[in-house]
Amino acid sequence: MKSAALEAKSLTKSFGDTLAVNELTLAINKGEILGLLGANGAGKSTTMQMMLGLIKPSSGSIEIFGQDLEKNRIPILKRMNFSSTYANLPSNLTVWQNLLVFTGLYHVKHPRQKMEEMMELFEISHLKKRVTGQLSSGESTRLNLCKAFLNDPELLLLDEPTASLDPDIADKVRTLINRLRHERNLSILYTSHNMRDIETICDRIIFLHKGGIIVEGTRDEIKQHFKEQSLEDVFIHIARDGELINTKAKPQS
Amino acid sequence: MNPQVIVALVKRYSFLYIRNPVRGFELIFWPAMELLLWGFLTMYIQKETTGDFSTFIRFLIGATIFWDVLFRAQMGVSISFLEDMWTRNLLNVFVAPIRIKEYLAAMFCMGVLRVSIVVIVMSVIAWLLYAFNLYAFSWTLIPFFIMLMTFGFSLGIISVSLILRWGQAAESLAWAVPFMIQPFSAVFYSVDILPKVMQTVAWCFPSTYIFEGMRELVKTGTMNWNAIWMSALLNLVYLAFAAGIFIWMFTKARKLGLLTKIATQ
């Protein structure tokens, strides 16, 4: 049996009368990339934010590295990281200044060496004196990822990391993430609306609909289950007919 | 508390001023304008009226500088938080391994830095234009400033707590909160000028004791230690209240999912 980097059990979150996440149970194994898919409002962001400790679950539990997130927030956060298209680094600092700040926040040993190493890896060494607000989308994404890898995380939460990137840069980013995952036995929770991302990079996929898991399995299992040619077709199928699908249907891995 | 985290946060806020010195202008411009306005107004009144106004200018200039100590300490806390909100960096800060106390400590440090700069600038202007020597207060400045800064920090934490709960709608409170207490703190006049009801309210603020103490020191040359102790006691109450309200609002914001909303607004 594979050991889990993250385990969520019966996770539920409601905002007043609105049930955002409903009895969600999932696990991310060590070295695995788990794709979290769903239409807008399916509960992906709320789920990810609960896993980052930004939202307190109404009920259920989250264990990361075998520890309860609520009780051990700081030691857990030291071993994980996060990157999102929607969370920028301060636009009025330079690339170097931003990374230097985050090496301090994540208690990175030998910060300058680590920053140089990461900037080289993500091919942004030439931008170190540039003001972050002047970077292109692609450069900005690579900087966000650079920050996310500064503390050598064991678990990474990536929220639409390739949104707004051109296909060439998106492909480079995917390839790099995949390479780093293999090299470091990194566990990743990956959300995206880009089906190409999910097909290429994720080992396992969970489709959410109205806060619950509607189906989970590998890319091929899911396509086979829905008798669709592509994940995009599955996505549309679920988004439009989610209520009609038997939520118990779980392809066997 | 991890000093490395506090230093990293202080670096984050100070880089703004190092990289772009124009930003530092706001630290100098407004205090200088205040001092010019109040200083020249006092000189004008002194010239146009009869009577002994020898200590009047010292009251007003001293009060202007002391008020800025409180105000800039409050701004140091709230502006640091708003900087992260404006640049949509809050999410990165909230998911980093930072304890609330480390975050608050960093904001306090920024408050101290801002106050230090403002006091140096204002004392130089006051000396050049009005021959007012702030440092004539000597060591008594230390307890006065500590009390005012502590109250400013408490007000800053309260402002940040309100922004955490109500987001951008509460942003103007960052500037408004200190001015809500200014009329009661008897900054430019003695407390006994206030109506009775307002006097009762005035004595609930630690700042009132400091401004009254400062006037007494200028007038009689004696330091009122009772005023300092009362101010310290009230400051402890306000600090505990501010910390409590911050933790309450932070917990509420986590429960309602507001942290992400204000972080990505």
PDB file of C-alpha atoms in Angstrom, chain A:
ATOM      1  CA  MET A   1       0.000   0.000   0.000  1.00  0.00           C
ATOM      2  CA  LYS A   2       1.293   3.454  -0.959  1.00  0.00           C
ATOM      3  CA  SER A   3       1.710   5.969   1.843  1.00  0.00           C
ATOM      4  CA  ALA A   4      -0.243   9.192   1.539  1.00  0.00           C
ATOM      5  CA  ALA A   5       1.244  12.681   1.649  1.00  0.00           C
ATOM      6  CA  LEU A   6      -2.224  14.108   2.155  1.00  0.00           C
ATOM      7  CA  GLU A   7      -5.422  12.506   3.341  1.00  0.00           C
ATOM      8  CA  ALA A   8      -8.769  14.254   3.570  1.00  0.00           C
ATOM      9  CA  LYS A   9     -11.623  12.444   5.234  1.00  0.00           C
ATOM     10  CA  SER A  10     -15.311  13.395   4.947  1.00  0.00           C
ATOM     11  CA  LEU A  11     -14.355  16.977   4.286  1.00  0.00           C
ATOM     12  CA  THR A  12     -17.376  19.260   4.283  1.00  0.00           C
ATOM     13  CA  LYS A  13     -17.653  23.000   3.984  1.00  0.00           C
ATOM     14  CA  SER A  14     -20.802  25.029   3.889  1.00  0.00           C
ATOM     15  CA  PHE A  15     -21.199  28.786   3.689  1.00  0.00           C
ATOM     16  CA  GLY A  16     -24.613  29.460   5.185  1.00  0.00           C
ATOM     17  CA  ASP A  17     -27.069  27.422   3.130  1.00  0.00           C
ATOM     18  CA  THR A  18     -24.580  26.762   0.349  1.00  0.00           C
ATOM     19  CA  LEU A  19     -22.805  23.440   0.478  1.00  0.00           C
ATOM     20  CA  ALA A  20     -19.451  24.047  -1.229  1.00  0.00           C
ATOM     21  CA  VAL A  21     -17.767  20.718  -0.422  1.00  0.00           C
ATOM     22  CA  ASN A  22     -19.700  17.647   0.572  1.00  0.00           C
ATOM     23  CA  GLU A  23     -18.186  14.683   2.436  1.00  0.00           C
ATOM     24  CA  LEU A  24     -15.071  14.693   0.273  1.00  0.00           C
ATOM     25  CA  THR A  25     -12.577  11.917   0.923  1.00  0.00           C
ATOM     26  CA  LEU A  26      -9.351  11.806  -1.034  1.00  0.00           C
ATOM     27  CA  ALA A  27      -5.683  10.984  -0.700  1.00  0.00           C
ATOM     28  CA  ILE A  28      -2.558  12.043  -2.561  1.00  0.00           C
ATOM     29  CA  ASN A  29       0.114   9.381  -2.528  1.00  0.00           C
ATOM     30  CA  LYS A  30       3.786  10.176  -2.221  1.00  0.00           C
ATOM     31  CA  GLY A  31       5.236  11.005  -5.631  1.00  0.00           C
ATOM     32  CA  GLU A  32       1.797  11.233  -7.222  1.00  0.00           C
ATOM     33  CA  ILE A  33       0.188  14.050  -9.178  1.00  0.00           C
ATOM     34  CA  LEU A  34      -3.532  14.179  -8.500  1.00  0.00           C
ATOM     35  CA  GLY A  35      -5.645  16.312 -10.809  1.00  0.00           C
ATOM     36  CA  LEU A  36      -8.676  18.009  -9.358  1.00  0.00           C
ATOM     37  CA  LEU A  37     -11.174  18.876 -12.041  1.00  0.00           C
ATOM     38  CA  GLY A  38     -14.591  20.395 -12.117  1.00  0.00           C
ATOM     39  CA  ALA A  39     -16.627  23.224 -13.549  1.00  0.00           C
ATOM     40  CA  ASN A  40     -16.678  26.621 -11.885  1.00  0.00           C
ATOM     41  CA  GLY A  41     -18.332  26.290  -8.485  1.00  0.00           C
ATOM     42  CA  ALA A  42     -17.637  22.542  -8.263  1.00  0.00           C
ATOM     43  CA  GLY A  43     -15.638  23.033  -5.060  1.00  0.00           C
ATOM     44  CA  LYS A  44     -12.031  22.792  -6.320  1.00  0.00           C
ATOM     45  CA  SER A  45     -10.850  26.115  -4.912  1.00  0.00           C
ATOM     46  CA  THR A  46     -12.591  25.613  -1.579  1.00  0.00           C
ATOM     47  CA  THR A  47     -11.013  22.156  -1.299  1.00  0.00           C
ATOM     48  CA  MET A  48      -7.548  23.490  -2.084  1.00  0.00           C
ATOM     49  CA  GLN A  49      -7.966  26.395   0.329  1.00  0.00           C
ATOM     50  CA  MET A  50      -8.973  24.013   3.118  1.00  0.00           C
ATOM     51  CA  MET A  51      -5.819  22.021   2.409  1.00  0.00           C
ATOM     52  CA  LEU A  52      -3.772  25.205   2.740  1.00  0.00           C
ATOM     53  CA  GLY A  53      -5.450  26.107   6.014  1.00  0.00           C
ATOM     54  CA  LEU A  54      -7.051  29.225   4.523  1.00  0.00           C
ATOM     55  CA  ILE A  55     -10.575  27.951   5.113  1.00  0.00           C
ATOM     56  CA  LYS A  56     -11.675  26.032   8.175  1.00  0.00           C
ATOM     57  CA  PRO A  57     -13.700  22.939   7.241  1.00  0.00           C
ATOM     58  CA  SER A  58     -17.216  22.674   8.689  1.00  0.00           C
ATOM     59  CA  SER A  59     -16.470  19.026   9.404  1.00  0.00           C
ATOM     60  CA  GLY A  60     -14.035  16.298   8.443  1.00  0.00           C
ATOM     61  CA  SER A  61     -10.278  16.161   8.785  1.00  0.00           C
ATOM     62  CA  ILE A  62      -7.143  16.844   6.778  1.00  0.00           C
ATOM     63  CA  GLU A  63      -3.916  15.013   7.545  1.00  0.00           C
ATOM     64  CA  ILE A  64      -0.731  16.040   5.810  1.00  0.00           C
ATOM     65  CA  PHE A  65       2.446  13.979   6.327  1.00  0.00           C
ATOM     66  CA  GLY A  66       0.397  12.043   8.872  1.00  0.00           C
ATOM     67  CA  GLN A  67      -0.282  15.125  11.022  1.00  0.00           C
ATOM     68  CA  ASP A  68      -3.530  16.983  11.611  1.00  0.00           C
ATOM     69  CA  LEU A  69      -3.410  20.270   9.671  1.00  0.00           C
ATOM     70  CA  GLU A  70      -5.413  22.248  12.243  1.00  0.00           C
ATOM     71  CA  LYS A  71      -3.080  21.265  15.083  1.00  0.00           C
ATOM     72  CA  ASN A  72       0.258  21.337  13.246  1.00  0.00           C
ATOM     73  CA  ARG A  73      -0.172  24.120  10.712  1.00  0.00           C
ATOM     74  CA  ILE A  74       3.333  25.629  10.918  1.00  0.00           C
ATOM     75  CA  PRO A  75       5.449  22.423  10.730  1.00  0.00           C
ATOM     76  CA  ILE A  76       3.257  21.190   7.876  1.00  0.00           C
ATOM     77  CA  LEU A  77       3.414  24.442   5.898  1.00  0.00           C
ATOM     78  CA  LYS A  78       7.211  24.398   6.161  1.00  0.00           C
ATOM     79  CA  ARG A  79       7.224  21.147   4.165  1.00  0.00           C
ATOM     80  CA  MET A  80       4.757  22.181   1.484  1.00  0.00           C
ATOM     81  CA  ASN A  81       4.221  25.075  -0.902  1.00  0.00           C
ATOM     82  CA  PHE A  82       1.675  26.609  -3.197  1.00  0.00           C
ATOM     83  CA  SER A  83       1.502  28.428  -6.477  1.00  0.00           C
ATOM     84  CA  SER A  84      -1.465  30.018  -8.143  1.00  0.00           C
ATOM     85  CA  THR A  85      -2.010  32.202 -11.136  1.00  0.00           C
ATOM     86  CA  TYR A  86      -4.245  34.274  -8.893  1.00  0.00           C
ATOM     87  CA  ALA A  87      -1.711  34.920  -6.127  1.00  0.00           C
ATOM     88  CA  ASN A  88       1.031  37.242  -7.293  1.00  0.00           C
ATOM     89  CA  LEU A  89       4.288  38.033  -5.648  1.00  0.00           C
ATOM     90  CA  PRO A  90       4.556  41.743  -4.776  1.00  0.00           C
ATOM     91  CA  SER A  91       4.669  43.533  -8.113  1.00  0.00           C
ATOM     92  CA  ASN A  92       6.732  46.431  -6.748  1.00  0.00           C
ATOM     93  CA  LEU A  93       9.731  44.307  -5.669  1.00  0.00           C
ATOM     94  CA  THR A  94      12.374  42.831  -7.942  1.00  0.00           C
ATOM     95  CA  VAL A  95      12.491  39.112  -8.680  1.00  0.00           C
ATOM     96  CA  TRP A  96      15.560  38.746  -6.431  1.00  0.00           C
ATOM     97  CA  GLN A  97      13.988  40.693  -3.535  1.00  0.00           C
ATOM     98  CA  ASN A  98      10.814  38.606  -3.707  1.00  0.00           C
ATOM     99  CA  LEU A  99      12.676  35.337  -3.629  1.00  0.00           C
ATOM    100  CA  LEU A 100      14.935  36.554  -0.827  1.00  0.00           C
ATOM    101  CA  VAL A 101      11.876  37.396   1.298  1.00  0.00           C
ATOM    102  CA  PHE A 102      10.335  33.968   0.748  1.00  0.00           C
ATOM    103  CA  THR A 103      13.566  32.130   1.573  1.00  0.00           C
ATOM    104  CA  GLY A 104      13.293  33.831   4.961  1.00  0.00           C
ATOM    105  CA  LEU A 105       9.628  32.972   5.390  1.00  0.00           C
ATOM    106  CA  TYR A 106      10.283  29.321   4.536  1.00  0.00           C
ATOM    107  CA  HIS A 107      13.441  29.062   6.696  1.00  0.00           C
ATOM    108  CA  VAL A 108      15.601  28.136   3.685  1.00  0.00           C
ATOM    109  CA  LYS A 109      19.217  27.333   4.526  1.00  0.00           C
ATOM    110  CA  HIS A 110      21.797  28.933   2.222  1.00  0.00           C
ATOM    111  CA  PRO A 111      19.156  31.209   0.660  1.00  0.00           C
ATOM    112  CA  ARG A 112      21.269  32.855  -2.033  1.00  0.00           C
ATOM    113  CA  GLN A 113      22.576  29.532  -3.318  1.00  0.00           C
ATOM    114  CA  LYS A 114      19.044  28.129  -3.405  1.00  0.00           C
ATOM    115  CA  MET A 115      17.684  31.172  -5.210  1.00  0.00           C
ATOM    116  CA  GLU A 116      20.394  30.975  -7.875  1.00  0.00           C
ATOM    117  CA  GLU A 117      19.714  27.261  -8.307  1.00  0.00           C
ATOM    118  CA  MET A 118      15.959  27.728  -8.678  1.00  0.00           C
ATOM    119  CA  MET A 119      16.226  30.707 -10.993  1.00  0.00           C
ATOM    120  CA  GLU A 120      18.516  28.718 -13.217  1.00  0.00           C
ATOM    121  CA  LEU A 121      16.138  25.759 -13.183  1.00  0.00           C
ATOM    122  CA  PHE A 122      13.180  27.901 -14.214  1.00  0.00           C
ATOM    123  CA  GLU A 123      15.332  29.923 -16.632  1.00  0.00           C
ATOM    124  CA  ILE A 124      14.743  33.297 -15.022  1.00  0.00           C
ATOM    125  CA  SER A 125      18.293  34.113 -13.846  1.00  0.00           C
ATOM    126  CA  HIS A 126      18.461  36.971 -16.347  1.00  0.00           C
ATOM    127  CA  LEU A 127      15.370  38.542 -14.743  1.00  0.00           C
ATOM    128  CA  LYS A 128      16.654  38.793 -11.193  1.00  0.00           C
ATOM    129  CA  LYS A 129      16.952  42.584 -11.217  1.00  0.00           C
ATOM    130  CA  ARG A 130      13.648  43.062 -13.031  1.00  0.00           C
ATOM    131  CA  VAL A 131      10.622  44.441 -11.177  1.00  0.00           C
ATOM    132  CA  THR A 132       8.072  41.656 -10.803  1.00  0.00           C
ATOM    133  CA  GLY A 133       5.213  43.794 -12.113  1.00  0.00           C
ATOM    134  CA  GLN A 134       7.035  44.147 -15.437  1.00  0.00           C
ATOM    135  CA  LEU A 135       7.277  40.406 -16.089  1.00  0.00           C
ATOM    136  CA  SER A 136       5.241  38.696 -18.807  1.00  0.00           C
ATOM    137  CA  SER A 137       2.646  36.064 -17.802  1.00  0.00           C
ATOM    138  CA  GLY A 138       5.070  33.275 -18.619  1.00  0.00           C
ATOM    139  CA  GLU A 139       7.896  34.839 -16.627  1.00  0.00           C
ATOM    140  CA  SER A 140       5.548  35.551 -13.751  1.00  0.00           C
ATOM    141  CA  THR A 141       4.357  31.948 -13.678  1.00  0.00           C
ATOM    142  CA  ARG A 142       7.928  30.689 -13.663  1.00  0.00           C
ATOM    143  CA  LEU A 143       8.743  33.069 -10.810  1.00  0.00           C
ATOM    144  CA  ASN A 144       5.725  31.800  -8.828  1.00  0.00           C
ATOM    145  CA  LEU A 145       6.910  28.234  -9.391  1.00  0.00           C
ATOM    146  CA  CYS A 146      10.440  29.212  -8.434  1.00  0.00           C
ATOM    147  CA  LYS A 147       9.070  30.532  -5.126  1.00  0.00           C
ATOM    148  CA  ALA A 148       7.040  27.317  -4.713  1.00  0.00           C
ATOM    149  CA  PHE A 149      10.171  25.158  -5.027  1.00  0.00           C
ATOM    150  CA  LEU A 150      12.418  27.269  -2.765  1.00  0.00           C
ATOM    151  CA  ASN A 151      11.840  25.144   0.332  1.00  0.00           C
ATOM    152  CA  ASP A 152      12.176  21.778  -1.464  1.00  0.00           C
ATOM    153  CA  PRO A 153       8.536  20.953  -0.722  1.00  0.00           C
ATOM    154  CA  GLU A 154       7.320  17.405  -0.342  1.00  0.00           C
ATOM    155  CA  LEU A 155       3.787  18.450  -1.250  1.00  0.00           C
ATOM    156  CA  LEU A 156       2.876  21.102  -3.767  1.00  0.00           C
ATOM    157  CA  LEU A 157      -0.541  22.606  -4.395  1.00  0.00           C
ATOM    158  CA  LEU A 158      -0.776  24.112  -7.847  1.00  0.00           C
ATOM    159  CA  ASP A 159      -3.829  26.133  -8.782  1.00  0.00           C
ATOM    160  CA  GLU A 160      -4.081  26.543 -12.556  1.00  0.00           C
ATOM    161  CA  PRO A 161      -0.330  27.054 -12.975  1.00  0.00           C
ATOM    162  CA  THR A 162      -0.496  27.247 -16.749  1.00  0.00           C
ATOM    163  CA  ALA A 163      -3.524  29.542 -17.098  1.00  0.00           C
ATOM    164  CA  SER A 164      -2.796  32.449 -19.436  1.00  0.00           C
ATOM    165  CA  LEU A 165       0.383  30.837 -20.790  1.00  0.00           C
ATOM    166  CA  ASP A 166       0.997  30.247 -24.473  1.00  0.00           C
ATOM    167  CA  PRO A 167       1.199  26.556 -25.513  1.00  0.00           C
ATOM    168  CA  ASP A 168       4.987  26.604 -25.770  1.00  0.00           C
ATOM    169  CA  ILE A 169       5.569  27.980 -22.275  1.00  0.00           C
ATOM    170  CA  ALA A 170       2.761  25.824 -20.862  1.00  0.00           C
ATOM    171  CA  ASP A 171       4.470  22.747 -22.288  1.00  0.00           C
ATOM    172  CA  LYS A 172       7.837  23.780 -20.822  1.00  0.00           C
ATOM    173  CA  VAL A 173       6.240  24.340 -17.414  1.00  0.00           C
ATOM    174  CA  ARG A 174       4.471  20.958 -17.500  1.00  0.00           C
ATOM    175  CA  THR A 175       7.639  19.161 -18.528  1.00  0.00           C
ATOM    176  CA  LEU A 176       9.613  20.827 -15.766  1.00  0.00           C
ATOM    177  CA  ILE A 177       7.028  20.071 -13.072  1.00  0.00           C
ATOM    178  CA  ASN A 178       6.892  16.456 -14.192  1.00  0.00           C
ATOM    179  CA  ARG A 179      10.672  16.170 -14.159  1.00  0.00           C
ATOM    180  CA  LEU A 180      10.943  17.665 -10.682  1.00  0.00           C
ATOM    181  CA  ARG A 181       8.216  15.387  -9.421  1.00  0.00           C
ATOM    182  CA  HIS A 182      10.174  12.310 -10.521  1.00  0.00           C
ATOM    183  CA  GLU A 183      13.494  13.634  -9.249  1.00  0.00           C
ATOM    184  CA  ARG A 184      12.140  14.602  -5.833  1.00  0.00           C
ATOM    185  CA  ASN A 185       9.315  12.093  -5.312  1.00  0.00           C
ATOM    186  CA  LEU A 186       7.078  15.114  -4.999  1.00  0.00           C
ATOM    187  CA  SER A 187       3.328  14.883  -4.400  1.00  0.00           C
ATOM    188  CA  ILE A 188       1.216  17.420  -6.247  1.00  0.00           C
ATOM    189  CA  LEU A 189      -2.413  18.469  -6.164  1.00  0.00           C
ATOM    190  CA  TYR A 190      -3.090  20.085  -9.503  1.00  0.00           C
ATOM    191  CA  THR A 191      -6.139  22.028 -10.591  1.00  0.00           C
ATOM    192  CA  SER A 192      -6.582  23.268 -14.115  1.00  0.00           C
ATOM    193  CA  HIS A 193      -9.186  23.960 -16.747  1.00  0.00           C
ATOM    194  CA  ASN A 194      -6.608  23.008 -19.333  1.00  0.00           C
ATOM    195  CA  MET A 195      -7.360  19.370 -20.179  1.00  0.00           C
ATOM    196  CA  ARG A 196      -4.036  19.041 -21.981  1.00  0.00           C
ATOM    197  CA  ASP A 197      -2.329  19.777 -18.668  1.00  0.00           C
ATOM    198  CA  ILE A 198      -4.327  17.176 -16.849  1.00  0.00           C
ATOM    199  CA  GLU A 199      -3.927  14.485 -19.536  1.00  0.00           C
ATOM    200  CA  THR A 200      -0.183  14.996 -19.747  1.00  0.00           C
ATOM    201  CA  ILE A 201       0.794  15.372 -16.158  1.00  0.00           C
ATOM    202  CA  CYS A 202      -1.683  13.763 -13.753  1.00  0.00           C
ATOM    203  CA  ASP A 203      -1.418  10.154 -12.573  1.00  0.00           C
ATOM    204  CA  ARG A 204      -4.930  10.144 -11.246  1.00  0.00           C
ATOM    205  CA  ILE A 205      -7.882  12.467 -11.691  1.00  0.00           C
ATOM    206  CA  ILE A 206     -10.830  13.397  -9.512  1.00  0.00           C
ATOM    207  CA  PHE A 207     -13.850  15.071 -11.026  1.00  0.00           C
ATOM    208  CA  LEU A 208     -15.833  17.223  -8.638  1.00  0.00           C
ATOM    209  CA  HIS A 209     -19.431  18.233  -9.128  1.00  0.00           C
ATOM    210  CA  LYS A 210     -21.368  20.305  -6.626  1.00  0.00           C
ATOM    211  CA  GLY A 211     -18.774  19.710  -3.949  1.00  0.00           C
ATOM    212  CA  GLY A 212     -18.598  15.925  -4.206  1.00  0.00           C
ATOM    213  CA  ILE A 213     -16.500  13.404  -6.098  1.00  0.00           C
ATOM    214  CA  ILE A 214     -18.391  12.255  -9.139  1.00  0.00           C
ATOM    215  CA  VAL A 215     -15.694  10.032 -10.557  1.00  0.00           C
ATOM    216  CA  GLU A 216     -12.051   9.226  -9.971  1.00  0.00           C
ATOM    217  CA  GLY A 217      -9.445   7.149 -11.737  1.00  0.00           C
ATOM    218  CA  THR A 218      -6.707   7.350 -14.327  1.00  0.00           C
ATOM    219  CA  ARG A 219      -7.177   9.348 -17.507  1.00  0.00           C
ATOM    220  CA  ASP A 220      -7.943   6.223 -19.556  1.00  0.00           C
ATOM    221  CA  GLU A 221     -10.269   4.720 -16.982  1.00  0.00           C
ATOM    222  CA  ILE A 222     -12.315   7.884 -16.856  1.00  0.00           C
ATOM    223  CA  LYS A 223     -12.528   8.240 -20.610  1.00  0.00           C
ATOM    224  CA  GLN A 224     -13.532   4.608 -20.892  1.00  0.00           C
ATOM    225  CA  HIS A 225     -16.123   4.940 -18.163  1.00  0.00           C
ATOM    226  CA  PHE A 226     -17.850   7.817 -19.903  1.00  0.00           C
ATOM    227  CA  LYS A 227     -17.211   6.383 -23.368  1.00  0.00           C
ATOM    228  CA  GLU A 228     -15.719   9.699 -24.432  1.00  0.00           C
ATOM    229  CA  GLN A 229     -12.716  10.387 -26.660  1.00  0.00           C
ATOM    230  CA  SER A 230     -11.116  13.036 -24.524  1.00  0.00           C
ATOM    231  CA  LEU A 231     -11.107  14.415 -20.994  1.00  0.00           C
ATOM    232  CA  GLU A 232     -12.553  17.621 -22.379  1.00  0.00           C
ATOM    233  CA  ASP A 233     -15.632  15.692 -23.526  1.00  0.00           C
ATOM    234  CA  VAL A 234     -15.855  14.070 -20.081  1.00  0.00           C
ATOM    235  CA  PHE A 235     -15.605  17.521 -18.497  1.00  0.00           C
ATOM    236  CA  ILE A 236     -18.464  18.853 -20.632  1.00  0.00           C
ATOM    237  CA  HIS A 237     -20.497  15.692 -19.981  1.00  0.00           C
ATOM    238  CA  ILE A 238     -20.132  16.092 -16.210  1.00  0.00           C
ATOM    239  CA  ALA A 239     -20.624  19.853 -16.198  1.00  0.00           C
ATOM    240  CA  ARG A 240     -23.905  19.508 -18.093  1.00  0.00           C
ATOM    241  CA  ASP A 241     -25.279  16.225 -16.789  1.00  0.00           C
ATOM    242  CA  GLY A 242     -23.546  15.899 -13.440  1.00  0.00           C
ATOM    243  CA  GLU A 243     -26.746  15.236 -11.545  1.00  0.00           C
ATOM    244  CA  LEU A 244     -27.629  12.281 -13.778  1.00  0.00           C
ATOM    245  CA  ILE A 245     -24.375  10.479 -13.213  1.00  0.00           C
ATOM    246  CA  ASN A 246     -24.177   7.772 -10.609  1.00  0.00           C
ATOM    247  CA  THR A 247     -21.737   9.201  -8.103  1.00  0.00           C
ATOM    248  CA  LYS A 248     -20.854   5.720  -6.895  1.00  0.00           C
ATOM    249  CA  ALA A 249     -19.279   4.915 -10.259  1.00  0.00           C
ATOM    250  CA  LYS A 250     -15.575   4.619  -9.566  1.00  0.00           C
ATOM    251  CA  PRO A 251     -13.347   2.972 -12.094  1.00  0.00           C
ATOM    252  CA  GLN A 252     -10.965   0.522 -10.496  1.00  0.00           C
ATOM    253  CA  SER A 253      -7.302   1.421 -10.708  1.00  0.00           C
TER     254      SER A 253
END
